[in-house]
Amino acid sequence: FPPRVENLEVRFKYTGPVLEMLAGRLRRSYARRCSPTWTIPGVKRLTVSGAPTGFVADLAWTCPNLEMLDIDEPGSLLWLAPLPKTFRTLHLRIPERGEGMAYKWRLGEAVDGGLFNQSKNPYDKERKVILHTSNAEALDAWKREENMCRSHQIQLLPCTCN
């Protein structure tokens, strides 16, 4: 993999009712790969859309210097933990049309499992989780996560613009 590549985008696009149904089925049935046999150390920013959270985790784990991850329609974030100590920002994109799937996020468990470096520095304000949505269910669920994020010195930022 070219060492100069710092930003990597992987986008899967499904159009039409049959392909959208297939995409949903693929998201639910993806089989995890346990240990990556290769790495892409230059990648600091990774964007993945249209893929199951397990695939995102498998790809993220090949990026030992990952700083920012941008994903859409996340399932359990617990699958992502632990991420490298360099990891600082998680962007979650929830579509307006669908369910927020907030009950599946498990953000607190993912943070406890090492989603972010567990710095003891109370002034570490670099860690952020940014929710991109105008979905009311997702925004309501977001509010329930605020105290947990504050206790871990993680900024929780809703963004109604995509």
PDB file of C-alpha atoms in Angstrom:
ATOM      1  CA  PHE A   1       0.000   0.000   0.000  1.00  0.00           C
ATOM      2  CA  PRO A   2       1.450   3.438  -0.851  1.00  0.00           C
ATOM      3  CA  PRO A   3       2.960   4.893   2.365  1.00  0.00           C
ATOM      4  CA  ARG A   4       1.942   8.460   1.448  1.00  0.00           C
ATOM      5  CA  VAL A   5      -1.776   7.674   1.626  1.00  0.00           C
ATOM      6  CA  GLU A   6      -3.127   9.354   4.779  1.00  0.00           C
ATOM      7  CA  ASN A   7      -6.827   9.544   3.880  1.00  0.00           C
ATOM      8  CA  LEU A   8      -8.650   6.421   2.752  1.00  0.00           C
ATOM      9  CA  GLU A   9     -12.313   6.272   1.698  1.00  0.00           C
ATOM     10  CA  VAL A  10     -14.141   3.019   1.051  1.00  0.00           C
ATOM     11  CA  ARG A  11     -17.731   3.478  -0.103  1.00  0.00           C
ATOM     12  CA  PHE A  12     -20.217   0.764  -1.004  1.00  0.00           C
ATOM     13  CA  LYS A  13     -23.319   2.019  -2.824  1.00  0.00           C
ATOM     14  CA  TYR A  14     -26.476  -0.028  -3.231  1.00  0.00           C
ATOM     15  CA  THR A  15     -29.279   1.266  -5.469  1.00  0.00           C
ATOM     16  CA  GLY A  16     -32.684  -0.191  -6.018  1.00  0.00           C
ATOM     17  CA  PRO A  17     -34.902  -2.155  -3.621  1.00  0.00           C
ATOM     18  CA  VAL A  18     -33.289  -5.555  -4.213  1.00  0.00           C
ATOM     19  CA  LEU A  19     -29.735  -4.284  -3.673  1.00  0.00           C
ATOM     20  CA  GLU A  20     -30.778  -2.261  -0.610  1.00  0.00           C
ATOM     21  CA  MET A  21     -32.315  -5.405   0.881  1.00  0.00           C
ATOM     22  CA  LEU A  22     -29.111  -7.305   0.086  1.00  0.00           C
ATOM     23  CA  ALA A  23     -27.059  -4.553   1.758  1.00  0.00           C
ATOM     24  CA  GLY A  24     -29.119  -4.913   4.939  1.00  0.00           C
ATOM     25  CA  ARG A  25     -28.598  -8.659   4.915  1.00  0.00           C
ATOM     26  CA  LEU A  26     -24.838  -8.235   4.388  1.00  0.00           C
ATOM     27  CA  ARG A  27     -24.630  -5.781   7.303  1.00  0.00           C
ATOM     28  CA  ARG A  28     -26.243  -8.351   9.615  1.00  0.00           C
ATOM     29  CA  SER A  29     -24.269 -11.401   8.492  1.00  0.00           C
ATOM     30  CA  TYR A  30     -20.676 -10.179   8.017  1.00  0.00           C
ATOM     31  CA  ALA A  31     -18.134 -12.654   9.454  1.00  0.00           C
ATOM     32  CA  ARG A  32     -15.261 -10.978  11.314  1.00  0.00           C
ATOM     33  CA  ARG A  33     -11.601 -11.542  10.496  1.00  0.00           C
ATOM     34  CA  CYS A  34      -9.656 -11.845  13.755  1.00  0.00           C
ATOM     35  CA  SER A  35      -6.113 -10.687  13.046  1.00  0.00           C
ATOM     36  CA  PRO A  36      -5.109  -8.602  10.055  1.00  0.00           C
ATOM     37  CA  THR A  37      -2.131 -10.015   8.184  1.00  0.00           C
ATOM     38  CA  TRP A  38      -1.230  -6.632   6.702  1.00  0.00           C
ATOM     39  CA  THR A  39      -1.200  -2.992   7.794  1.00  0.00           C
ATOM     40  CA  ILE A  40      -1.575   0.405   6.190  1.00  0.00           C
ATOM     41  CA  PRO A  41       0.414   2.550   8.635  1.00  0.00           C
ATOM     42  CA  GLY A  42       0.165   5.804   6.658  1.00  0.00           C
ATOM     43  CA  VAL A  43      -3.630   6.022   6.963  1.00  0.00           C
ATOM     44  CA  LYS A  44      -4.728   8.527   9.611  1.00  0.00           C
ATOM     45  CA  ARG A  45      -8.255   9.265   8.366  1.00  0.00           C
ATOM     46  CA  LEU A  46     -10.560   6.416   7.367  1.00  0.00           C
ATOM     47  CA  THR A  47     -14.055   6.834   5.917  1.00  0.00           C
ATOM     48  CA  VAL A  48     -16.211   3.759   5.326  1.00  0.00           C
ATOM     49  CA  SER A  49     -19.824   3.843   4.175  1.00  0.00           C
ATOM     50  CA  GLY A  50     -22.284   1.148   3.191  1.00  0.00           C
ATOM     51  CA  ALA A  51     -20.421  -1.547   5.149  1.00  0.00           C
ATOM     52  CA  PRO A  52     -21.138  -3.519   8.332  1.00  0.00           C
ATOM     53  CA  THR A  53     -19.475  -2.301  11.540  1.00  0.00           C
ATOM     54  CA  GLY A  54     -17.468  -5.542  11.675  1.00  0.00           C
ATOM     55  CA  PHE A  55     -15.926  -4.790   8.276  1.00  0.00           C
ATOM     56  CA  VAL A  56     -15.159  -1.248   9.453  1.00  0.00           C
ATOM     57  CA  ALA A  57     -13.445  -2.669  12.555  1.00  0.00           C
ATOM     58  CA  ASP A  58     -11.404  -5.129  10.487  1.00  0.00           C
ATOM     59  CA  LEU A  59     -10.241  -2.332   8.191  1.00  0.00           C
ATOM     60  CA  ALA A  60      -9.596   0.126  11.069  1.00  0.00           C
ATOM     61  CA  TRP A  61      -7.414  -2.437  12.845  1.00  0.00           C
ATOM     62  CA  THR A  62      -5.066  -2.457   9.842  1.00  0.00           C
ATOM     63  CA  CYS A  63      -4.413   1.275  10.436  1.00  0.00           C
ATOM     64  CA  PRO A  64      -2.067   1.464  13.471  1.00  0.00           C
ATOM     65  CA  ASN A  65      -1.836   5.288  13.237  1.00  0.00           C
ATOM     66  CA  LEU A  66      -5.555   5.954  12.798  1.00  0.00           C
ATOM     67  CA  GLU A  67      -6.700   9.324  14.178  1.00  0.00           C
ATOM     68  CA  MET A  68     -10.182   9.757  12.679  1.00  0.00           C
ATOM     69  CA  LEU A  69     -12.881   7.277  11.668  1.00  0.00           C
ATOM     70  CA  ASP A  70     -16.041   8.257   9.772  1.00  0.00           C
ATOM     71  CA  ILE A  71     -18.797   5.618   9.444  1.00  0.00           C
ATOM     72  CA  ASP A  72     -22.454   5.504   8.501  1.00  0.00           C
ATOM     73  CA  GLU A  73     -25.370   3.634  10.065  1.00  0.00           C
ATOM     74  CA  PRO A  74     -23.258   2.096  12.840  1.00  0.00           C
ATOM     75  CA  GLY A  75     -24.169  -1.072  14.643  1.00  0.00           C
ATOM     76  CA  SER A  76     -22.476  -1.877  17.942  1.00  0.00           C
ATOM     77  CA  LEU A  77     -19.446   0.362  18.432  1.00  0.00           C
ATOM     78  CA  LEU A  78     -18.095  -2.277  20.781  1.00  0.00           C
ATOM     79  CA  TRP A  79     -16.839  -4.078  17.653  1.00  0.00           C
ATOM     80  CA  LEU A  80     -14.420  -1.196  17.026  1.00  0.00           C
ATOM     81  CA  ALA A  81     -12.653  -1.343  20.397  1.00  0.00           C
ATOM     82  CA  PRO A  82      -9.801  -1.232  20.986  1.00  0.00           C
ATOM     83  CA  LEU A  83      -8.555   1.296  18.454  1.00  0.00           C
ATOM     84  CA  PRO A  84      -4.964   2.615  18.310  1.00  0.00           C
ATOM     85  CA  LYS A  85      -3.743   5.075  20.951  1.00  0.00           C
ATOM     86  CA  THR A  86      -3.563   7.705  18.200  1.00  0.00           C
ATOM     87  CA  PHE A  87      -7.343   7.563  17.650  1.00  0.00           C
ATOM     88  CA  ARG A  88      -9.149  10.809  18.544  1.00  0.00           C
ATOM     89  CA  THR A  89     -12.313  11.444  16.494  1.00  0.00           C
ATOM     90  CA  LEU A  90     -15.298   9.279  15.578  1.00  0.00           C
ATOM     91  CA  HIS A  91     -17.891  10.565  13.091  1.00  0.00           C
ATOM     92  CA  LEU A  92     -21.206   8.677  13.045  1.00  0.00           C
ATOM     93  CA  ARG A  93     -23.611   9.349  10.164  1.00  0.00           C
ATOM     94  CA  ILE A  94     -27.231   8.355  10.744  1.00  0.00           C
ATOM     95  CA  PRO A  95     -29.637   8.744   7.800  1.00  0.00           C
ATOM     96  CA  GLU A  96     -32.815  10.768   8.159  1.00  0.00           C
ATOM     97  CA  ARG A  97     -34.956   8.005   6.660  1.00  0.00           C
ATOM     98  CA  GLY A  98     -33.969   5.089   8.866  1.00  0.00           C
ATOM     99  CA  GLU A  99     -33.985   4.154  12.505  1.00  0.00           C
ATOM    100  CA  GLY A 100     -31.184   5.687  14.498  1.00  0.00           C
ATOM    101  CA  MET A 101     -30.207   2.219  15.728  1.00  0.00           C
ATOM    102  CA  ALA A 102     -29.170   4.025  18.912  1.00  0.00           C
ATOM    103  CA  TYR A 103     -30.011   1.019  21.062  1.00  0.00           C
ATOM    104  CA  LYS A 104     -27.265  -0.902  19.234  1.00  0.00           C
ATOM    105  CA  TRP A 105     -24.484   1.669  19.553  1.00  0.00           C
ATOM    106  CA  ARG A 106     -23.255   0.543  23.006  1.00  0.00           C
ATOM    107  CA  LEU A 107     -21.013   3.604  23.129  1.00  0.00           C
ATOM    108  CA  GLY A 108     -20.339   3.333  26.877  1.00  0.00           C
ATOM    109  CA  GLU A 109     -19.191  -0.271  26.599  1.00  0.00           C
ATOM    110  CA  ALA A 110     -17.043   0.583  23.579  1.00  0.00           C
ATOM    111  CA  VAL A 111     -15.347   3.428  25.468  1.00  0.00           C
ATOM    112  CA  ASP A 112     -14.722   1.115  28.435  1.00  0.00           C
ATOM    113  CA  GLY A 113     -13.341  -1.466  25.970  1.00  0.00           C
ATOM    114  CA  GLY A 114     -10.734   0.936  24.606  1.00  0.00           C
ATOM    115  CA  LEU A 115     -12.472   2.773  21.766  1.00  0.00           C
ATOM    116  CA  PHE A 116     -10.365   5.772  22.822  1.00  0.00           C
ATOM    117  CA  ASN A 117      -7.023   5.865  24.590  1.00  0.00           C
ATOM    118  CA  GLN A 118      -7.909   5.954  28.298  1.00  0.00           C
ATOM    119  CA  SER A 119      -5.840   9.020  29.153  1.00  0.00           C
ATOM    120  CA  LYS A 120      -5.925  10.094  32.789  1.00  0.00           C
ATOM    121  CA  ASN A 121      -5.230  13.686  31.769  1.00  0.00           C
ATOM    122  CA  PRO A 122      -8.374  15.706  32.657  1.00  0.00           C
ATOM    123  CA  TYR A 123      -7.342  18.361  30.136  1.00  0.00           C
ATOM    124  CA  ASP A 124      -7.325  15.955  27.178  1.00  0.00           C
ATOM    125  CA  LYS A 125     -10.058  17.578  25.083  1.00  0.00           C
ATOM    126  CA  GLU A 126      -9.027  16.048  21.774  1.00  0.00           C
ATOM    127  CA  ARG A 127     -11.330  13.007  21.910  1.00  0.00           C
ATOM    128  CA  LYS A 128     -14.598  13.585  20.064  1.00  0.00           C
ATOM    129  CA  VAL A 129     -17.637  11.675  18.935  1.00  0.00           C
ATOM    130  CA  ILE A 130     -19.624  13.622  16.347  1.00  0.00           C
ATOM    131  CA  LEU A 131     -23.137  12.546  15.365  1.00  0.00           C
ATOM    132  CA  HIS A 132     -24.219  13.712  11.902  1.00  0.00           C
ATOM    133  CA  THR A 133     -27.992  13.424  11.671  1.00  0.00           C
ATOM    134  CA  SER A 134     -31.343  15.116  11.823  1.00  0.00           C
ATOM    135  CA  ASN A 135     -32.981  11.844  12.895  1.00  0.00           C
ATOM    136  CA  ALA A 136     -34.970  12.606  16.070  1.00  0.00           C
ATOM    137  CA  GLU A 137     -34.507   9.098  17.551  1.00  0.00           C
ATOM    138  CA  ALA A 138     -30.739   9.295  17.155  1.00  0.00           C
ATOM    139  CA  LEU A 139     -30.575  12.793  18.667  1.00  0.00           C
ATOM    140  CA  ASP A 140     -32.646  11.690  21.692  1.00  0.00           C
ATOM    141  CA  ALA A 141     -30.404   8.673  22.251  1.00  0.00           C
ATOM    142  CA  TRP A 142     -27.409  10.956  21.954  1.00  0.00           C
ATOM    143  CA  LYS A 143     -28.545  13.026  24.912  1.00  0.00           C
ATOM    144  CA  ARG A 144     -28.546   9.901  27.082  1.00  0.00           C
ATOM    145  CA  GLU A 145     -24.820   9.407  26.352  1.00  0.00           C
ATOM    146  CA  GLU A 146     -23.692  12.883  27.446  1.00  0.00           C
ATOM    147  CA  ASN A 147     -22.869  12.077  31.090  1.00  0.00           C
ATOM    148  CA  MET A 148     -20.898   8.970  30.177  1.00  0.00           C
ATOM    149  CA  CYS A 149     -18.835  10.920  27.653  1.00  0.00           C
ATOM    150  CA  ARG A 150     -18.178  13.736  30.104  1.00  0.00           C
ATOM    151  CA  SER A 151     -16.897  11.246  32.691  1.00  0.00           C
ATOM    152  CA  HIS A 152     -14.385   9.956  30.097  1.00  0.00           C
ATOM    153  CA  GLN A 153     -13.386  13.458  28.886  1.00  0.00           C
ATOM    154  CA  ILE A 154     -14.900  12.833  25.461  1.00  0.00           C
ATOM    155  CA  GLN A 155     -16.606  15.665  23.620  1.00  0.00           C
ATOM    156  CA  LEU A 156     -20.017  14.612  22.327  1.00  0.00           C
ATOM    157  CA  LEU A 157     -21.038  16.860  19.453  1.00  0.00           C
ATOM    158  CA  PRO A 158     -24.303  16.646  17.536  1.00  0.00           C
ATOM    159  CA  CYS A 159     -24.168  18.011  13.976  1.00  0.00           C
ATOM    160  CA  THR A 160     -27.410  18.384  12.045  1.00  0.00           C
ATOM    161  CA  CYS A 161     -25.546  19.090   8.815  1.00  0.00           C
ATOM    162  CA  ASN A 162     -24.096  16.277   6.699  1.00  0.00           C
TER     163      ASN A 162
END
